[in-house]
Amino acid sequence: VLGKLLRIAARLDYGDEIGRRRVYAVTRDMLAHPQLPPSLIVRCLDMLVEIMPSECELVRVVVEVITDLREPLEDDADADAEAAADTTQSTKSTQHSLQRALAKEMAPAEGTRADLVDMRCLALVVGMLERVRGDFEDNSTLEGVLADLIVPTVRRKKPAIREQGLVALGLCCLI
């Protein structure tokens, strides 16, 4: 039902600024919600394509959503790393090694949760890249997505995550 509503809403006229902002807020919140089914991600992105004034804005919004989705995972790791860094010297190399050690010591449940978040973020990136028509060089935000999300997932050992990362990398190459 929600998919049909999104399909209808994507065809509406958004000349009214208040209505456009309201639909933007609802759509962005839907994308940021962790329980949104993957089949509705595409519909929400279609909606954002219609609402956003430019591709750069679309990319910016998707990157914000990805940051919101990944933030709880990074906050947990950063808090643990900061607590450990207070007892030792606080150099950058020490913090990086602590974060790597924490990632290796991550509980299986946390690792599974991190994998699900990464798959969701990759689904968002793939959907966004399928809708972007501009040059890669024209949008510097895409370079950050490539470096921070796509390349690390291509290096992962899990086949499903690596496959999605390769699809995203291929779409980056086609832009």
PDB file of N, CA and C in Angstrom, residues 49-134:
ATOM      1  N   VAL A  49      13.916  12.431  -6.071  1.00  0.00           N
ATOM      2  CA  VAL A  49      14.341  12.944  -7.380  1.00  0.00           C
ATOM      3  C   VAL A  49      13.355  14.001  -7.868  1.00  0.00           C
ATOM      4  N   GLU A  50      12.065  13.765  -7.660  1.00  0.00           N
ATOM      5  CA  GLU A  50      11.047  14.722  -8.093  1.00  0.00           C
ATOM      6  C   GLU A  50      11.064  15.990  -7.249  1.00  0.00           C
ATOM      7  N   ILE A  51      11.349  15.858  -5.969  1.00  0.00           N
ATOM      8  CA  ILE A  51      11.261  16.989  -5.047  1.00  0.00           C
ATOM      9  C   ILE A  51      12.518  17.854  -5.052  1.00  0.00           C
ATOM     10  N   MET A  52      13.681  17.239  -5.133  1.00  0.00           N
ATOM     11  CA  MET A  52      14.938  17.975  -4.987  1.00  0.00           C
ATOM     12  C   MET A  52      15.188  18.858  -6.209  1.00  0.00           C
ATOM     13  N   PRO A  53      15.735  20.054  -5.968  1.00  0.00           N
ATOM     14  CA  PRO A  53      15.985  20.970  -7.086  1.00  0.00           C
ATOM     15  C   PRO A  53      17.157  20.559  -7.974  1.00  0.00           C
ATOM     16  N   SER A  54      18.102  19.780  -7.436  1.00  0.00           N
ATOM     17  CA  SER A  54      19.261  19.373  -8.237  1.00  0.00           C
ATOM     18  C   SER A  54      19.773  18.018  -7.769  1.00  0.00           C
ATOM     19  N   GLU A  55      20.631  17.425  -8.593  1.00  0.00           N
ATOM     20  CA  GLU A  55      21.233  16.139  -8.230  1.00  0.00           C
ATOM     21  C   GLU A  55      22.163  16.282  -7.036  1.00  0.00           C
ATOM     22  N   CYS A  56      22.838  17.420  -6.942  1.00  0.00           N
ATOM     23  CA  CYS A  56      23.740  17.647  -5.807  1.00  0.00           C
ATOM     24  C   CYS A  56      22.970  17.598  -4.493  1.00  0.00           C
ATOM     25  N   GLU A  57      21.769  18.161  -4.488  1.00  0.00           N
ATOM     26  CA  GLU A  57      20.934  18.124  -3.291  1.00  0.00           C
ATOM     27  C   GLU A  57      20.481  16.697  -2.983  1.00  0.00           C
ATOM     28  N   LEU A  58      20.151  15.948  -4.016  1.00  0.00           N
ATOM     29  CA  LEU A  58      19.761  14.551  -3.832  1.00  0.00           C
ATOM     30  C   LEU A  58      20.902  13.763  -3.194  1.00  0.00           C
ATOM     31  N   VAL A  59      22.103  13.940  -3.717  1.00  0.00           N
ATOM     32  CA  VAL A  59      23.267  13.238  -3.177  1.00  0.00           C
ATOM     33  C   VAL A  59      23.507  13.662  -1.736  1.00  0.00           C
ATOM     34  N   ARG A  60      23.382  14.954  -1.457  1.00  0.00           N
ATOM     35  CA  ARG A  60      23.598  15.457  -0.099  1.00  0.00           C
ATOM     36  C   ARG A  60      22.608  14.825   0.879  1.00  0.00           C
ATOM     37  N   VAL A  61      21.347  14.743   0.493  1.00  0.00           N
ATOM     38  CA  VAL A  61      20.321  14.171   1.368  1.00  0.00           C
ATOM     39  C   VAL A  61      20.589  12.689   1.617  1.00  0.00           C
ATOM     40  N   VAL A  62      20.938  11.951   0.579  1.00  0.00           N
ATOM     41  CA  VAL A  62      21.215  10.518   0.745  1.00  0.00           C
ATOM     42  C   VAL A  62      22.433  10.314   1.641  1.00  0.00           C
ATOM     43  N   VAL A  63      23.450  11.150   1.492  1.00  0.00           N
ATOM     44  CA  VAL A  63      24.635  11.036   2.350  1.00  0.00           C
ATOM     45  C   VAL A  63      24.271  11.350   3.799  1.00  0.00           C
ATOM     46  N   GLU A  64      23.392  12.317   4.026  1.00  0.00           N
ATOM     47  CA  GLU A  64      22.935  12.610   5.389  1.00  0.00           C
ATOM     48  C   GLU A  64      22.202  11.415   5.989  1.00  0.00           C
ATOM     49  N   VAL A  65      21.370  10.774   5.199  1.00  0.00           N
ATOM     50  CA  VAL A  65      20.635   9.598   5.679  1.00  0.00           C
ATOM     51  C   VAL A  65      21.611   8.472   6.012  1.00  0.00           C
ATOM     52  N   ILE A  66      22.602   8.268   5.157  1.00  0.00           N
ATOM     53  CA  ILE A  66      23.610   7.235   5.408  1.00  0.00           C
ATOM     54  C   ILE A  66      24.367   7.541   6.690  1.00  0.00           C
ATOM     55  N   THR A  67      24.712   8.798   6.889  1.00  0.00           N
ATOM     56  CA  THR A  67      25.407   9.204   8.112  1.00  0.00           C
ATOM     57  C   THR A  67      24.529   8.944   9.327  1.00  0.00           C
ATOM     58  N   ASP A  68      23.238   9.255   9.225  1.00  0.00           N
ATOM     59  CA  ASP A  68      22.322   8.995  10.334  1.00  0.00           C
ATOM     60  C   ASP A  68      22.213   7.504  10.640  1.00  0.00           C
ATOM     61  N   LEU A  69      22.196   6.682   9.605  1.00  0.00           N
ATOM     62  CA  LEU A  69      22.095   5.236   9.813  1.00  0.00           C
ATOM     63  C   LEU A  69      23.358   4.666  10.448  1.00  0.00           C
ATOM     64  N   ARG A  70      24.514   5.167  10.038  1.00  0.00           N
ATOM     65  CA  ARG A  70      25.779   4.624  10.527  1.00  0.00           C
ATOM     66  C   ARG A  70      26.224   5.259  11.832  1.00  0.00           C
ATOM     67  N   GLU A  71      25.640   6.374  12.217  1.00  0.00           N
ATOM     68  CA  GLU A  71      26.067   7.117  13.391  1.00  0.00           C
ATOM     69  C   GLU A  71      26.036   6.311  14.684  1.00  0.00           C
ATOM     70  N   PRO A  72      24.969   5.567  14.995  1.00  0.00           N
ATOM     71  CA  PRO A  72      24.973   4.805  16.247  1.00  0.00           C
ATOM     72  C   PRO A  72      26.137   3.818  16.323  1.00  0.00           C
ATOM     73  N   LEU A  73      26.493   3.206  15.204  1.00  0.00           N
ATOM     74  CA  LEU A  73      27.609   2.260  15.200  1.00  0.00           C
ATOM     75  C   LEU A  73      28.917   2.980  15.478  1.00  0.00           C
ATOM     76  N   GLU A  74      29.122   4.131  14.858  1.00  0.00           N
ATOM     77  CA  GLU A  74      30.358   4.875  15.037  1.00  0.00           C
ATOM     78  C   GLU A  74      30.434   5.484  16.422  1.00  0.00           C
ATOM     79  N   ASP A  75      29.273   5.928  16.975  1.00  0.00           N
ATOM     80  CA  ASP A  75      29.273   6.503  18.309  1.00  0.00           C
ATOM     81  C   ASP A  75      29.710   5.483  19.346  1.00  0.00           C
ATOM     82  N   ASP A  76      29.236   4.231  19.219  1.00  0.00           N
ATOM     83  CA  ASP A  76      29.630   3.189  20.160  1.00  0.00           C
ATOM     84  C   ASP A  76      31.129   2.935  20.087  1.00  0.00           C
ATOM     85  N   ALA A  77      31.663   2.825  18.887  1.00  0.00           N
ATOM     86  CA  ALA A  77      33.091   2.564  18.719  1.00  0.00           C
ATOM     87  C   ALA A  77      33.916   3.752  19.184  1.00  0.00           C
ATOM     88  N   ASP A  78      33.459   4.972  18.897  1.00  0.00           N
ATOM     89  CA  ASP A  78      34.193   6.165  19.309  1.00  0.00           C
ATOM     90  C   ASP A  78      34.196   6.310  20.824  1.00  0.00           C
ATOM     91  N   ALA A  79      33.063   6.015  21.473  1.00  0.00           N
ATOM     92  CA  ALA A  79      32.994   6.129  22.923  1.00  0.00           C
ATOM     93  C   ALA A  79      33.947   5.136  23.583  1.00  0.00           C
ATOM     94  N   ASP A  80      33.986   3.908  23.085  1.00  0.00           N
ATOM     95  CA  ASP A  80      34.903   2.918  23.630  1.00  0.00           C
ATOM     96  C   ASP A  80      36.352   3.315  23.369  1.00  0.00           C
ATOM     97  N   ALA A  81      36.632   3.823  22.197  1.00  0.00           N
ATOM     98  CA  ALA A  81      37.994   4.230  21.857  1.00  0.00           C
ATOM     99  C   ALA A  81      38.430   5.425  22.693  1.00  0.00           C
ATOM    100  N   GLU A  82      37.513   6.367  22.953  1.00  0.00           N
ATOM    101  CA  GLU A  82      37.860   7.530  23.765  1.00  0.00           C
ATOM    102  C   GLU A  82      38.120   7.118  25.207  1.00  0.00           C
ATOM    103  N   ALA A  83      37.325   6.202  25.719  1.00  0.00           N
ATOM    104  CA  ALA A  83      37.536   5.742  27.089  1.00  0.00           C
ATOM    105  C   ALA A  83      38.888   5.055  27.215  1.00  0.00           C
ATOM    106  N   ALA A  84      39.248   4.255  26.248  1.00  0.00           N
ATOM    107  CA  ALA A  84      40.540   3.578  26.273  1.00  0.00           C
ATOM    108  C   ALA A  84      41.674   4.562  26.023  1.00  0.00           C
ATOM    109  N   ALA A  85      41.445   5.582  25.212  1.00  0.00           N
ATOM    110  CA  ALA A  85      42.494   6.554  24.899  1.00  0.00           C
ATOM    111  C   ALA A  85      42.791   7.450  26.093  1.00  0.00           C
ATOM    112  N   ASP A  86      41.831   7.639  27.005  1.00  0.00           N
ATOM    113  CA  ASP A  86      42.073   8.459  28.184  1.00  0.00           C
ATOM    114  C   ASP A  86      43.108   7.817  29.098  1.00  0.00           C
ATOM    115  N   THR A  87      43.168   6.508  29.153  1.00  0.00           N
ATOM    116  CA  THR A  87      44.115   5.835  30.028  1.00  0.00           C
ATOM    117  C   THR A  87      45.491   5.704  29.392  1.00  0.00           C
ATOM    118  N   THR A  88      45.584   5.812  28.091  1.00  0.00           N
ATOM    119  CA  THR A  88      46.863   5.740  27.394  1.00  0.00           C
ATOM    120  C   THR A  88      47.133   7.079  26.738  1.00  0.00           C
ATOM    121  N   GLN A  89      48.204   7.164  25.977  1.00  0.00           N
ATOM    122  CA  GLN A  89      48.472   8.419  25.275  1.00  0.00           C
ATOM    123  C   GLN A  89      47.471   8.592  24.151  1.00  0.00           C
ATOM    124  N   SER A  90      47.093   9.843  23.895  1.00  0.00           N
ATOM    125  CA  SER A  90      46.016  10.102  22.929  1.00  0.00           C
ATOM    126  C   SER A  90      46.583  10.554  21.593  1.00  0.00           C
ATOM    127  N   THR A  91      47.247   9.652  20.927  1.00  0.00           N
ATOM    128  CA  THR A  91      47.757   9.960  19.592  1.00  0.00           C
ATOM    129  C   THR A  91      46.822   9.375  18.564  1.00  0.00           C
ATOM    130  N   LYS A  92      46.935   9.865  17.358  1.00  0.00           N
ATOM    131  CA  LYS A  92      46.060   9.384  16.292  1.00  0.00           C
ATOM    132  C   LYS A  92      46.287   7.915  15.986  1.00  0.00           C
ATOM    133  N   SER A  93      47.521   7.489  15.950  1.00  0.00           N
ATOM    134  CA  SER A  93      47.792   6.091  15.633  1.00  0.00           C
ATOM    135  C   SER A  93      47.232   5.162  16.708  1.00  0.00           C
ATOM    136  N   THR A  94      47.270   5.608  17.950  1.00  0.00           N
ATOM    137  CA  THR A  94      46.713   4.802  19.030  1.00  0.00           C
ATOM    138  C   THR A  94      45.204   4.671  18.867  1.00  0.00           C
ATOM    139  N   GLN A  95      44.547   5.774  18.521  1.00  0.00           N
ATOM    140  CA  GLN A  95      43.100   5.726  18.343  1.00  0.00           C
ATOM    141  C   GLN A  95      42.716   4.826  17.176  1.00  0.00           C
ATOM    142  N   HIS A  96      43.466   4.904  16.075  1.00  0.00           N
ATOM    143  CA  HIS A  96      43.163   4.045  14.930  1.00  0.00           C
ATOM    144  C   HIS A  96      43.356   2.573  15.284  1.00  0.00           C
ATOM    145  N   SER A  97      44.411   2.263  16.016  1.00  0.00           N
ATOM    146  CA  SER A  97      44.639   0.868  16.376  1.00  0.00           C
ATOM    147  C   SER A  97      43.568   0.382  17.350  1.00  0.00           C
ATOM    148  N   LEU A  98      43.118   1.271  18.241  1.00  0.00           N
ATOM    149  CA  LEU A  98      42.043   0.899  19.158  1.00  0.00           C
ATOM    150  C   LEU A  98      40.741   0.640  18.403  1.00  0.00           C
ATOM    151  N   GLN A  99      40.446   1.474  17.434  1.00  0.00           N
ATOM    152  CA  GLN A  99      39.220   1.271  16.671  1.00  0.00           C
ATOM    153  C   GLN A  99      39.279  -0.023  15.870  1.00  0.00           C
ATOM    154  N   ARG A 100      40.448  -0.335  15.317  1.00  0.00           N
ATOM    155  CA  ARG A 100      40.592  -1.601  14.583  1.00  0.00           C
ATOM    156  C   ARG A 100      40.434  -2.786  15.529  1.00  0.00           C
ATOM    157  N   ALA A 101      41.021  -2.679  16.722  1.00  0.00           N
ATOM    158  CA  ALA A 101      40.908  -3.760  17.694  1.00  0.00           C
ATOM    159  C   ALA A 101      39.456  -3.931  18.137  1.00  0.00           C
ATOM    160  N   LEU A 102      38.755  -2.814  18.345  1.00  0.00           N
ATOM    161  CA  LEU A 102      37.351  -2.899  18.738  1.00  0.00           C
ATOM    162  C   LEU A 102      36.505  -3.528  17.640  1.00  0.00           C
ATOM    163  N   ALA A 103      36.812  -3.220  16.406  1.00  0.00           N
ATOM    164  CA  ALA A 103      36.066  -3.809  15.296  1.00  0.00           C
ATOM    165  C   ALA A 103      36.280  -5.317  15.250  1.00  0.00           C
ATOM    166  N   LYS A 104      37.503  -5.756  15.544  1.00  0.00           N
ATOM    167  CA  LYS A 104      37.782  -7.192  15.534  1.00  0.00           C
ATOM    168  C   LYS A 104      37.125  -7.895  16.712  1.00  0.00           C
ATOM    169  N   GLU A 105      37.019  -7.188  17.854  1.00  0.00           N
ATOM    170  CA  GLU A 105      36.446  -7.779  19.052  1.00  0.00           C
ATOM    171  C   GLU A 105      34.930  -7.599  19.126  1.00  0.00           C
ATOM    172  N   MET A 106      34.332  -7.046  18.100  1.00  0.00           N
ATOM    173  CA  MET A 106      32.903  -6.779  18.088  1.00  0.00           C
ATOM    174  C   MET A 106      32.135  -8.086  18.282  1.00  0.00           C
ATOM    175  N   ALA A 107      31.136  -8.020  19.121  1.00  0.00           N
ATOM    176  CA  ALA A 107      30.306  -9.192  19.381  1.00  0.00           C
ATOM    177  C   ALA A 107      29.601  -9.613  18.091  1.00  0.00           C
ATOM    178  N   PRO A 108      29.283 -10.894  17.971  1.00  0.00           N
ATOM    179  CA  PRO A 108      28.611 -11.362  16.753  1.00  0.00           C
ATOM    180  C   PRO A 108      27.303 -10.621  16.465  1.00  0.00           C
ATOM    181  N   ALA A 109      26.540 -10.301  17.505  1.00  0.00           N
ATOM    182  CA  ALA A 109      25.280  -9.575  17.290  1.00  0.00           C
ATOM    183  C   ALA A 109      25.549  -8.174  16.753  1.00  0.00           C
ATOM    184  N   GLU A 110      26.576  -7.515  17.294  1.00  0.00           N
ATOM    185  CA  GLU A 110      26.930  -6.177  16.814  1.00  0.00           C
ATOM    186  C   GLU A 110      27.469  -6.240  15.394  1.00  0.00           C
ATOM    187  N   GLY A 111      28.226  -7.287  15.095  1.00  0.00           N
ATOM    188  CA  GLY A 111      28.754  -7.457  13.743  1.00  0.00           C
ATOM    189  C   GLY A 111      27.643  -7.667  12.734  1.00  0.00           C
ATOM    190  N   THR A 112      26.644  -8.455  13.114  1.00  0.00           N
ATOM    191  CA  THR A 112      25.498  -8.684  12.235  1.00  0.00           C
ATOM    192  C   THR A 112      24.723  -7.389  12.026  1.00  0.00           C
ATOM    193  N   ARG A 113      24.559  -6.628  13.099  1.00  0.00           N
ATOM    194  CA  ARG A 113      23.857  -5.344  12.994  1.00  0.00           C
ATOM    195  C   ARG A 113      24.626  -4.384  12.096  1.00  0.00           C
ATOM    196  N   ALA A 114      25.934  -4.357  12.237  1.00  0.00           N
ATOM    197  CA  ALA A 114      26.765  -3.492  11.389  1.00  0.00           C
ATOM    198  C   ALA A 114      26.674  -3.918   9.929  1.00  0.00           C
ATOM    199  N   ASP A 115      26.632  -5.221   9.683  1.00  0.00           N
ATOM    200  CA  ASP A 115      26.494  -5.720   8.308  1.00  0.00           C
ATOM    201  C   ASP A 115      25.148  -5.319   7.704  1.00  0.00           C
ATOM    202  N   LEU A 116      24.084  -5.402   8.501  1.00  0.00           N
ATOM    203  CA  LEU A 116      22.764  -5.006   8.010  1.00  0.00           C
ATOM    204  C   LEU A 116      22.714  -3.513   7.692  1.00  0.00           C
ATOM    205  N   VAL A 117      23.339  -2.708   8.544  1.00  0.00           N
ATOM    206  CA  VAL A 117      23.385  -1.264   8.295  1.00  0.00           C
ATOM    207  C   VAL A 117      24.185  -0.975   7.034  1.00  0.00           C
ATOM    208  N   ASP A 118      25.305  -1.674   6.855  1.00  0.00           N
ATOM    209  CA  ASP A 118      26.112  -1.472   5.645  1.00  0.00           C
ATOM    210  C   ASP A 118      25.340  -1.878   4.391  1.00  0.00           C
ATOM    211  N   MET A 119      24.595  -2.977   4.453  1.00  0.00           N
ATOM    212  CA  MET A 119      23.795  -3.405   3.300  1.00  0.00           C
ATOM    213  C   MET A 119      22.711  -2.375   2.974  1.00  0.00           C
ATOM    214  N   ARG A 120      22.105  -1.836   4.004  1.00  0.00           N
ATOM    215  CA  ARG A 120      21.080  -0.812   3.795  1.00  0.00           C
ATOM    216  C   ARG A 120      21.690   0.451   3.187  1.00  0.00           C
ATOM    217  N   CYS A 121      22.848   0.860   3.698  1.00  0.00           N
ATOM    218  CA  CYS A 121      23.539   2.033   3.153  1.00  0.00           C
ATOM    219  C   CYS A 121      23.941   1.801   1.703  1.00  0.00           C
ATOM    220  N   LEU A 122      24.402   0.608   1.403  1.00  0.00           N
ATOM    221  CA  LEU A 122      24.767   0.296   0.018  1.00  0.00           C
ATOM    222  C   LEU A 122      23.540   0.299  -0.894  1.00  0.00           C
ATOM    223  N   ALA A 123      22.408  -0.178  -0.387  1.00  0.00           N
ATOM    224  CA  ALA A 123      21.179  -0.138  -1.190  1.00  0.00           C
ATOM    225  C   ALA A 123      20.787   1.306  -1.493  1.00  0.00           C
ATOM    226  N   LEU A 124      20.954   2.190  -0.508  1.00  0.00           N
ATOM    227  CA  LEU A 124      20.684   3.611  -0.730  1.00  0.00           C
ATOM    228  C   LEU A 124      21.632   4.200  -1.767  1.00  0.00           C
ATOM    229  N   VAL A 125      22.915   3.861  -1.652  1.00  0.00           N
ATOM    230  CA  VAL A 125      23.911   4.395  -2.584  1.00  0.00           C
ATOM    231  C   VAL A 125      23.652   3.885  -3.994  1.00  0.00           C
ATOM    232  N   VAL A 126      23.364   2.604  -4.135  1.00  0.00           N
ATOM    233  CA  VAL A 126      23.098   2.040  -5.462  1.00  0.00           C
ATOM    234  C   VAL A 126      21.870   2.711  -6.076  1.00  0.00           C
ATOM    235  N   GLY A 127      20.808   2.866  -5.294  1.00  0.00           N
ATOM    236  CA  GLY A 127      19.612   3.536  -5.797  1.00  0.00           C
ATOM    237  C   GLY A 127      19.886   4.973  -6.198  1.00  0.00           C
ATOM    238  N   MET A 128      20.684   5.666  -5.402  1.00  0.00           N
ATOM    239  CA  MET A 128      21.025   7.051  -5.719  1.00  0.00           C
ATOM    240  C   MET A 128      21.871   7.124  -6.987  1.00  0.00           C
ATOM    241  N   LEU A 129      22.882   6.254  -7.085  1.00  0.00           N
ATOM    242  CA  LEU A 129      23.772   6.284  -8.248  1.00  0.00           C
ATOM    243  C   LEU A 129      23.029   5.929  -9.535  1.00  0.00           C
ATOM    244  N   GLU A 130      21.994   5.119  -9.446  1.00  0.00           N
ATOM    245  CA  GLU A 130      21.185   4.799 -10.624  1.00  0.00           C
ATOM    246  C   GLU A 130      20.398   6.012 -11.116  1.00  0.00           C
ATOM    247  N   ARG A 131      20.188   6.990 -10.239  1.00  0.00           N
ATOM    248  CA  ARG A 131      19.397   8.163 -10.589  1.00  0.00           C
ATOM    249  C   ARG A 131      20.237   9.401 -10.887  1.00  0.00           C
ATOM    250  N   VAL A 132      21.528   9.344 -10.643  1.00  0.00           N
ATOM    251  CA  VAL A 132      22.408  10.495 -10.878  1.00  0.00           C
ATOM    252  C   VAL A 132      22.858  10.479 -12.332  1.00  0.00           C
ATOM    253  N   ARG A 133      22.746  11.615 -12.988  1.00  0.00           N
ATOM    254  CA  ARG A 133      23.119  11.727 -14.397  1.00  0.00           C
ATOM    255  C   ARG A 133      24.343  12.614 -14.608  1.00  0.00           C
ATOM    256  N   GLY A 134      24.744  13.377 -13.603  1.00  0.00           N
ATOM    257  CA  GLY A 134      25.866  14.302 -13.736  1.00  0.00           C
ATOM    258  C   GLY A 134      27.206  13.594 -13.679  1.00  0.00           C
TER     259      GLY A 134
END
